[in-house]
Tab-separated table of C-alpha atoms and ligand atoms in Angstrom:
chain	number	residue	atom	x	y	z
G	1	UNK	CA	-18.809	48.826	-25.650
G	2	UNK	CA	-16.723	45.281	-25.869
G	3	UNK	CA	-18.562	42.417	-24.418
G	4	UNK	CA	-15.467	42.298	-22.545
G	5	UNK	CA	-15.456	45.671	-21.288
G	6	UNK	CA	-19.240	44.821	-20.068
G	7	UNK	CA	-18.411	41.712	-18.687
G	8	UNK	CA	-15.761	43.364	-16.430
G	9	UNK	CA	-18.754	46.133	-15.230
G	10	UNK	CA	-20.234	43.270	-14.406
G	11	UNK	CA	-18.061	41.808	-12.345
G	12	UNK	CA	-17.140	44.927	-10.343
G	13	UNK	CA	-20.793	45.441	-9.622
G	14	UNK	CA	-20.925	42.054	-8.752
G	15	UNK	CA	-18.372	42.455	-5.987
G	16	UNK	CA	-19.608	45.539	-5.257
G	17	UNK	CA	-22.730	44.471	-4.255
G	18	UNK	CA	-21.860	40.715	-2.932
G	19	UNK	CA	-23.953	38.888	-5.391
G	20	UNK	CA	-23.585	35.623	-6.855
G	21	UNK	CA	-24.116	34.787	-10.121
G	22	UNK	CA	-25.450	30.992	-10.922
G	23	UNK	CA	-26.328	29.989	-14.702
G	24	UNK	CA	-27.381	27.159	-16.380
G	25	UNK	CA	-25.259	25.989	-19.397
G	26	UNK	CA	-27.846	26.528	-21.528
G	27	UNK	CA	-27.373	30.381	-21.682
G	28	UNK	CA	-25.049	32.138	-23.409
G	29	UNK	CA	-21.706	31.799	-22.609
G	30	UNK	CA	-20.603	35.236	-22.644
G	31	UNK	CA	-23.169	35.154	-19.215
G	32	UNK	CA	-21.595	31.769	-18.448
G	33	UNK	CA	-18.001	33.345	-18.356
G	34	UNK	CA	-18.808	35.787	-15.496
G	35	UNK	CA	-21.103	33.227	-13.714
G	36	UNK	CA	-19.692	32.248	-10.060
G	37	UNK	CA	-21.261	29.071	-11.050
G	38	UNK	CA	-22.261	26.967	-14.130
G	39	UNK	CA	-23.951	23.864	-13.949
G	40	UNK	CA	-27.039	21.362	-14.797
G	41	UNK	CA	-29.875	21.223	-12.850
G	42	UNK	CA	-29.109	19.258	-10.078
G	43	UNK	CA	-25.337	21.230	-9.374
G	44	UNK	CA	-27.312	24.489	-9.239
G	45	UNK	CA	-29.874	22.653	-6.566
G	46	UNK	CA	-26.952	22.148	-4.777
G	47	UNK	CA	-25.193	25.396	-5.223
G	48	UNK	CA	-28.415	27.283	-4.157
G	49	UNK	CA	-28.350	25.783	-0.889
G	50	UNK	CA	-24.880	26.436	0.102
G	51	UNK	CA	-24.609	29.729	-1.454
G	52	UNK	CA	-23.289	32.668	1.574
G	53	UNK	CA	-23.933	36.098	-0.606
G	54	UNK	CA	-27.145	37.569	0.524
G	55	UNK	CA	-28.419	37.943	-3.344
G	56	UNK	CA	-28.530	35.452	-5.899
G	57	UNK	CA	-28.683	36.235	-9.479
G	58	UNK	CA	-30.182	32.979	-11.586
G	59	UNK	CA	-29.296	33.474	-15.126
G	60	UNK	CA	-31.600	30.636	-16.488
G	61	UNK	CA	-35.500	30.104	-16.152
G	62	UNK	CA	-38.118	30.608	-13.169
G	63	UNK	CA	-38.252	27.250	-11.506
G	64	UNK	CA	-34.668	27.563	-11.218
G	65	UNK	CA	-34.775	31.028	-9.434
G	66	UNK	CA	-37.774	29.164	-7.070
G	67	UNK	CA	-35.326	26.537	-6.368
G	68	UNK	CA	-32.661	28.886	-5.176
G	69	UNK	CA	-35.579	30.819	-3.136
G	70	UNK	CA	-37.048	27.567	-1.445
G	71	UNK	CA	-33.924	26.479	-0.111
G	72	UNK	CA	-32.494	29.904	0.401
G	73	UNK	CA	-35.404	31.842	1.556
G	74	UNK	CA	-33.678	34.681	3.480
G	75	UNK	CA	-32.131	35.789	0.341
G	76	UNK	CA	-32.352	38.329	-2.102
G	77	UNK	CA	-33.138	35.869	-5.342
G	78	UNK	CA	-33.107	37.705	-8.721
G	79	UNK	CA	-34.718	35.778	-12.180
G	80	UNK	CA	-32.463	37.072	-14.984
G	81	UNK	CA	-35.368	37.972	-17.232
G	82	UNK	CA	-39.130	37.972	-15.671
G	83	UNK	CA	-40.586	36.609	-19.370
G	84	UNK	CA	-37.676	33.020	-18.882
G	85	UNK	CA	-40.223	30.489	-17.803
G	86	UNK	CA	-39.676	26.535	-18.860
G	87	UNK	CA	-42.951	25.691	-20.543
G	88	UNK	CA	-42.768	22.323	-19.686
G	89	UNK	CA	-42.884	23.599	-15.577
G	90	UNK	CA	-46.259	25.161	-16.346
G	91	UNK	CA	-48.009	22.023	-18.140
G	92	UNK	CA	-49.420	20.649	-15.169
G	93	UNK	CA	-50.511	22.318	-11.892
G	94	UNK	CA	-51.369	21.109	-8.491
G	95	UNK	CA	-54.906	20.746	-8.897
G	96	UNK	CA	-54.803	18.563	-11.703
G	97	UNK	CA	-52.231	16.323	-10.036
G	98	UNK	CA	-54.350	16.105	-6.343
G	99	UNK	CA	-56.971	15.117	-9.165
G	100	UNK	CA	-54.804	12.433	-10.686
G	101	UNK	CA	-53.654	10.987	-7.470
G	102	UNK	CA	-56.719	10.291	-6.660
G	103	UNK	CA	-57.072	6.938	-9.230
G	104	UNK	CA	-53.256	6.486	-7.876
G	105	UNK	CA	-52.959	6.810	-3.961
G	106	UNK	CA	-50.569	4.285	-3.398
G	107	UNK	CA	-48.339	6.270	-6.191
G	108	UNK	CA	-45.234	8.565	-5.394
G	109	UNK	CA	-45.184	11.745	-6.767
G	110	UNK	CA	-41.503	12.147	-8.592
G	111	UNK	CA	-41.596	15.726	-9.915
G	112	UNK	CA	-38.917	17.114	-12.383
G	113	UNK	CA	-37.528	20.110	-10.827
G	114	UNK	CA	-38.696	21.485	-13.842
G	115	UNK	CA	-42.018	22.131	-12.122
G	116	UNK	CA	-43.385	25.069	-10.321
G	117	UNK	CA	-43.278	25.991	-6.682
G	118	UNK	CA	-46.493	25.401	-5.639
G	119	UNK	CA	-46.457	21.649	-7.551
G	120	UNK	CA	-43.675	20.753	-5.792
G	121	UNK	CA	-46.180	21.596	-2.071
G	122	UNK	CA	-47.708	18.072	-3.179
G	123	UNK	CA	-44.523	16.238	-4.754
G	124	UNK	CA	-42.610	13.294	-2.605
G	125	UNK	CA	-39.111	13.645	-4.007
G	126	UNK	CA	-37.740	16.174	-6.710
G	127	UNK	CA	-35.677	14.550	-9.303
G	128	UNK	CA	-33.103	16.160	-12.277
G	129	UNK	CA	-32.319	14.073	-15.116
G	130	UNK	CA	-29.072	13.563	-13.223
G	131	UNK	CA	-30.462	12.047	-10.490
G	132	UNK	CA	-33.443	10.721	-11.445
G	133	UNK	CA	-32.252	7.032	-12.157
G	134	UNK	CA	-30.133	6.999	-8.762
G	135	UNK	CA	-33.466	8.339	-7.071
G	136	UNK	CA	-35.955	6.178	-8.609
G	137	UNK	CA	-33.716	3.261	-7.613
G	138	UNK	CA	-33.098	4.459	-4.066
G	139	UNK	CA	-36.561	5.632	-3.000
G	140	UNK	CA	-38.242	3.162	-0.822
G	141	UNK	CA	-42.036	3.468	-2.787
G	142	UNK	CA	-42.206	0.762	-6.369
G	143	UNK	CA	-45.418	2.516	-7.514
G	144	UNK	CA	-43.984	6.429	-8.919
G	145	UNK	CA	-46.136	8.863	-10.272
G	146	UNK	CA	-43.767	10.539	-12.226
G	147	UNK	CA	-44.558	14.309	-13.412
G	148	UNK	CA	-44.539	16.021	-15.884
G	149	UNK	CA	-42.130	14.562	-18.732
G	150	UNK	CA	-43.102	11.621	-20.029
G	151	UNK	CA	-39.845	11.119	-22.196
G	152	UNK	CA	-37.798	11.698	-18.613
G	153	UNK	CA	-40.192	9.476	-17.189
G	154	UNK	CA	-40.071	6.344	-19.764
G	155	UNK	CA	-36.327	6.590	-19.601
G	156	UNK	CA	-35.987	6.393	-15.901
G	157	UNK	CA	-38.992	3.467	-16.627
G	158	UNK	CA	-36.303	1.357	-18.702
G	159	UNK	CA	-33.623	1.676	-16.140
G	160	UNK	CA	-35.179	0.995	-13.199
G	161	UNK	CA	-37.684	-1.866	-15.275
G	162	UNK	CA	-38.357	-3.475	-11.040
G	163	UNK	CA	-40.354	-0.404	-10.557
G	164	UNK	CA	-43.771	0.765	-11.688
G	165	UNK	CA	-43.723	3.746	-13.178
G	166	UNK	CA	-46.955	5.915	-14.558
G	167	UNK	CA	-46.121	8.778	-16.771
G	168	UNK	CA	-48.651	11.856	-17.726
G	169	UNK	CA	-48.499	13.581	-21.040
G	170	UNK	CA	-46.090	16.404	-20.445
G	171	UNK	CA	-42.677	17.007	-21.699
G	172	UNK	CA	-40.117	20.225	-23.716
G	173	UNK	CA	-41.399	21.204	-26.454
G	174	UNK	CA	-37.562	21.765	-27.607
G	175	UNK	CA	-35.786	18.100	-26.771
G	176	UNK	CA	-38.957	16.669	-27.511
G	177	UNK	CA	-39.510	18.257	-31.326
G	178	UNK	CA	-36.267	15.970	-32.586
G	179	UNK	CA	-37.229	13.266	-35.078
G	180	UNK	CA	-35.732	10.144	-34.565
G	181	UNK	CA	-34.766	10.596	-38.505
G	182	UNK	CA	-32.392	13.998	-37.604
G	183	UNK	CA	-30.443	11.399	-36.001
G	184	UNK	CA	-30.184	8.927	-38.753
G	185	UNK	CA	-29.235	11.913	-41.018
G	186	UNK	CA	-26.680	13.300	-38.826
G	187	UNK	CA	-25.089	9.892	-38.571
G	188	UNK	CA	-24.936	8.970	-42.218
G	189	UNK	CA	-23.061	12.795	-42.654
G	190	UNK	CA	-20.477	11.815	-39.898
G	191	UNK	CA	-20.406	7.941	-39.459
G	192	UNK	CA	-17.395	8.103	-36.609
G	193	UNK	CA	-19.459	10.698	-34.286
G	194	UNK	CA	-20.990	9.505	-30.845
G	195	UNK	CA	-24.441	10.353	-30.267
G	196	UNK	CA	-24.582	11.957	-27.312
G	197	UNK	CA	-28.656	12.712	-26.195
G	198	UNK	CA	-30.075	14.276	-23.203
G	199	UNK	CA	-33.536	12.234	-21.511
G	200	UNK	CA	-36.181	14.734	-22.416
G	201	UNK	CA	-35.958	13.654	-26.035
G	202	UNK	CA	-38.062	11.273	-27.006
G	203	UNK	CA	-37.523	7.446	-26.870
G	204	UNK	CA	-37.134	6.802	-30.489
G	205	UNK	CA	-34.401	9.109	-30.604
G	206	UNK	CA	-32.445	8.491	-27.162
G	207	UNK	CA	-32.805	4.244	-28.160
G	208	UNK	CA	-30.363	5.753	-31.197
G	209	UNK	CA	-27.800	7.262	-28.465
G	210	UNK	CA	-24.386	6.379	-27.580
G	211	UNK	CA	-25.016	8.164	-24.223
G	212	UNK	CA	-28.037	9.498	-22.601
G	213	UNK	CA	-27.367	11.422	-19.591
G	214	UNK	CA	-27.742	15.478	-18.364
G	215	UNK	CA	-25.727	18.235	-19.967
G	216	UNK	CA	-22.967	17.741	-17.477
G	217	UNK	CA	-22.841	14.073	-18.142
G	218	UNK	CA	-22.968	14.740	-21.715
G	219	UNK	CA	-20.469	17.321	-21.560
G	220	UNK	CA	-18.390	14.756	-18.781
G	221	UNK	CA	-18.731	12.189	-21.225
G	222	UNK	CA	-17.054	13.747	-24.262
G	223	UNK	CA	-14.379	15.141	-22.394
G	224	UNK	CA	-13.271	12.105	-21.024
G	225	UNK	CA	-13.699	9.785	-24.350
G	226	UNK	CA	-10.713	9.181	-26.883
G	227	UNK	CA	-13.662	9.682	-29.772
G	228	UNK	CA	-12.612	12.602	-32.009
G	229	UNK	CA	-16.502	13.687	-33.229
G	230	UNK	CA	-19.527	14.333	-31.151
G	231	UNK	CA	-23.544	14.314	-32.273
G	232	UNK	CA	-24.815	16.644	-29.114
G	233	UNK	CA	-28.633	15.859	-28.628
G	234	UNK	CA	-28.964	18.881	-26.489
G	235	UNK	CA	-29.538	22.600	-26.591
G	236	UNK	CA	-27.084	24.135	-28.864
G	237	UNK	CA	-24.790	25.636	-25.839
G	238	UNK	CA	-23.705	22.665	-25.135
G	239	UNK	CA	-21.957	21.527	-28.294
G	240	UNK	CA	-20.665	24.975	-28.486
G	241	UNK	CA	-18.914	25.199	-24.344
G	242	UNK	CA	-17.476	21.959	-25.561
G	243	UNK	CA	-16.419	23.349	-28.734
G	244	UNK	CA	-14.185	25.669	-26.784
G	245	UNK	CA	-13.237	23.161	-24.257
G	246	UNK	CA	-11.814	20.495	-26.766
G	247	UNK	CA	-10.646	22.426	-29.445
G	248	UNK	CA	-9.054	19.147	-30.300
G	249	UNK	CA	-12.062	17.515	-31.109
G	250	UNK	CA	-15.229	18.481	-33.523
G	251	UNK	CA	-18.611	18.681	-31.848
G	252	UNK	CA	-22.147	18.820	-34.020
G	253	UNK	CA	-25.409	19.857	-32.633
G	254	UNK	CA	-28.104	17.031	-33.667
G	255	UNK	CA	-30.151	19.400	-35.046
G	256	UNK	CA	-29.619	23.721	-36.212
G	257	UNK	CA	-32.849	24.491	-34.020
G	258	UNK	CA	-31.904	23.439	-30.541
G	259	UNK	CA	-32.523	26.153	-29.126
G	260	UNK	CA	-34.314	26.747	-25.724
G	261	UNK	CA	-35.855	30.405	-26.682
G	262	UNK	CA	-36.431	31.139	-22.716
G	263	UNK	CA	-32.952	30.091	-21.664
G	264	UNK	CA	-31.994	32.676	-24.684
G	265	UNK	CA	-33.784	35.072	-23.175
G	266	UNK	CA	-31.258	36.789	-21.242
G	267	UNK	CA	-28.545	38.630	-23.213
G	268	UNK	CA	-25.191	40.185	-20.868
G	269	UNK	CA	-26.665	43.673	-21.096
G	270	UNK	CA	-29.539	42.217	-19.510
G	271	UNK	CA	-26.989	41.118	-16.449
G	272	UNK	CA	-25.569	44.075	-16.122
G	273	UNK	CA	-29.080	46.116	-15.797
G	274	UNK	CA	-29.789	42.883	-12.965
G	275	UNK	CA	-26.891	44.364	-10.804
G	276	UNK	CA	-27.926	48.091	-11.353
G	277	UNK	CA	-31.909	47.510	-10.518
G	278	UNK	CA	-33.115	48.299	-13.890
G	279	UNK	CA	-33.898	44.667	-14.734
G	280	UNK	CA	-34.906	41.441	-13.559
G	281	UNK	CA	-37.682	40.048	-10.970
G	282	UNK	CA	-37.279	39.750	-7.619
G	283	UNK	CA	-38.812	36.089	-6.743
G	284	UNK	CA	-41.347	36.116	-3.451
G	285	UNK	CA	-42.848	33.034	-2.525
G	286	UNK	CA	-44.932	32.839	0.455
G	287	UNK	CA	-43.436	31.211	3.894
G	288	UNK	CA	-45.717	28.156	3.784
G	289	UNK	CA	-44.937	27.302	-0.066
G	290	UNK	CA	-41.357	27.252	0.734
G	291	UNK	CA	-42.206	24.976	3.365
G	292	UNK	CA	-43.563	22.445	1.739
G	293	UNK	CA	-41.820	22.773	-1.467
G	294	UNK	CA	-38.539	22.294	0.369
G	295	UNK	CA	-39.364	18.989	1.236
G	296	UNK	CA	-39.230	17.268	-1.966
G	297	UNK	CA	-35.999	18.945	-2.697
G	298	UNK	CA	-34.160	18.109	0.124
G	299	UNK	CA	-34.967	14.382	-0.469
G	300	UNK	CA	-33.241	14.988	-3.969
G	301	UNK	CA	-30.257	16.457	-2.691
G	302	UNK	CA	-30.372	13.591	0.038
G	303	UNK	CA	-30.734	10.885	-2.502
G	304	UNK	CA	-29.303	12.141	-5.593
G	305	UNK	CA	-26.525	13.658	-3.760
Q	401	LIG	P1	-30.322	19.408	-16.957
Q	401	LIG	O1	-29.652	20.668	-16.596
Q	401	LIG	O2	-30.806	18.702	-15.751
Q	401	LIG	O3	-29.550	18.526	-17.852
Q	401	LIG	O4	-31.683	19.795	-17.723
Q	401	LIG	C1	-31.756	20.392	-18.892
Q	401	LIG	C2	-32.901	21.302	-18.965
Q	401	LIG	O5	-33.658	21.231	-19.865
Q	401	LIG	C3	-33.057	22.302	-17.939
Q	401	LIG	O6	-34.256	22.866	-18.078
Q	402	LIG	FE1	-37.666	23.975	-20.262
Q	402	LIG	FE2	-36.889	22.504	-22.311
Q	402	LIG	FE3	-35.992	24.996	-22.087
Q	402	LIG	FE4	-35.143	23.097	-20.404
Q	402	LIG	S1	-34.790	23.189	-22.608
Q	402	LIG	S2	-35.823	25.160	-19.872
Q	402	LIG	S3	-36.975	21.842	-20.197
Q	402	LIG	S4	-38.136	24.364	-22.402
């Protein structure tokens, strides 16, 4: 079968069946084609809560499927592929951090969404790395506890240098694996490109960036700018949507291995076995977790909004 000829199953059992289909950019864009919605982060936050099908199919990785469950939890949420979990959601849990807070009481807990369910019971405010600057400089508290990416974290720390920030040791093992020296190579093979680098990379290599900002804001920012050549310090689907976007202008991914092996996980055969029952993993979360994990996300969406 064509991938188009699957991708139009799809989207008659879609229909069919009144699901929506949300996906990060980070998968692959055959899945992003038949998507209702594509987005970073924080847009699918959104999305999830305004959402009227009564499924939800999240193409993309656990906590994102949580977040769509904790703010939609009379609906039928679907995880793409039950083995997509963001490694950096599981590096700290909420024992560890009622532990932590304990040397830091008059800290508030900023979580990444990029954190579990039941972590986010015991975080103040959610943050994305699209709204974490706006939030940090919004929220009413100076002393932030800020969980689990320290490369997020010391970023937010330079742009927001009136508050006090504390930062754990936690972070993705994909952004944060680039060398600050990939980017010195890349720019001595095209001297004219941008650097373009998402947050979760480390500080050596985002102080070398043109722009820092989230994959929409990356992908926002080249769109809009007269340059002609792009360095994209993200995972690799984001050079590549652009690619097709601007065919005008030449995009290079910082480095050949940026690739997110969980948000890979899900191929467009896996879709279509989503919308026929053969696949996937329906999320359940118990009544009081969504509770008190909603919390801390609707502050982001308040705040970051
Ligand atoms: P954003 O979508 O917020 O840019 O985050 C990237 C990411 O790593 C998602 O897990
Ligand atoms: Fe998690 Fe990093 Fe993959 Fe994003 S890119 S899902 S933070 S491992």
């Amino acid at each position: 079968m064509q991938v188009s000829e699957l991708q139009q199953e799809i989207l008659k059992l879609k229909q069919q069946q009144d699901v929506c289909i949300l996906a990060h950019s980070y998968v692959a864009r055959e899945i992003c084609e038949i998507a209702d919605f594509v987005g970073d982060s924080f847009q699918l936050s959104v999305k999830a809560s305004q959402v009227k099908n009564p499924t939800v199919l999240m193409c993309g990785v656990r906590f994102m499927a949580e977040t769509v469950k904790i703010l939609s939890p009379e609906k039928k949420v679907l995880l793409s592929h039950p083995q997509a979990g963001c490694p950096m959601a599981e590096q700290m849990d909420k024992e560890m951090i009622l532990e932590v807070k304990k040397n830091y009481p008059d800290y508030l807990v900023m979580a990444y969404v990029n954190t579990t369910a039941a972590l986010k019971t015991i975080a103040d405010v959610c943050v994305t790395s699209a709204s974490a600057v706006k939030i940090a400089k919004a929220i009413e508290n100076d002393k932030i506890l800020f969980i689990p990416d320290c490369n997020l974290g010391a970023y937010v720390a330079k742009q927001v240098p009136e508050k006090t920030v504390k930062l754990l040791q936690g972070g993705c093992p994909v952004h944060a694996s680039v060398k600050p020296s990939a980017v010195r190579e890349m720019k001595e093979l095209h001297p004219d490109a941008l650097v373009l680098i998402h947050p979760e990379c480390v500080p050596e290599v985002t102080e070398q960036a043109d722009f820092v900002g989230s994959t929409t804001a990356i992908m926002d920012f080249a769109k809009q700018s007269d340059a002609k050549e792009f360095i994209i310090g993200t995972e690799i689907s984001i050079a590549e949507h652009l690619q097709y976007d601007c065919p005008d202008k030449m995009f290079y991914p910082l480095t050949k291995d940026f690739i997110c092996s969980n948000m890979k996980a899900t191929t467009l055969i896996d879709v279509y076995y989503n919308l026929t029952g053969q696949f996937g993993e329906e999320i359940q979360l118990d009544a009081q977790t969504i509770r008190d994990a909603r919390r801390c996300i609707d502050k982001m969406i308040e705040l970051g909004g």
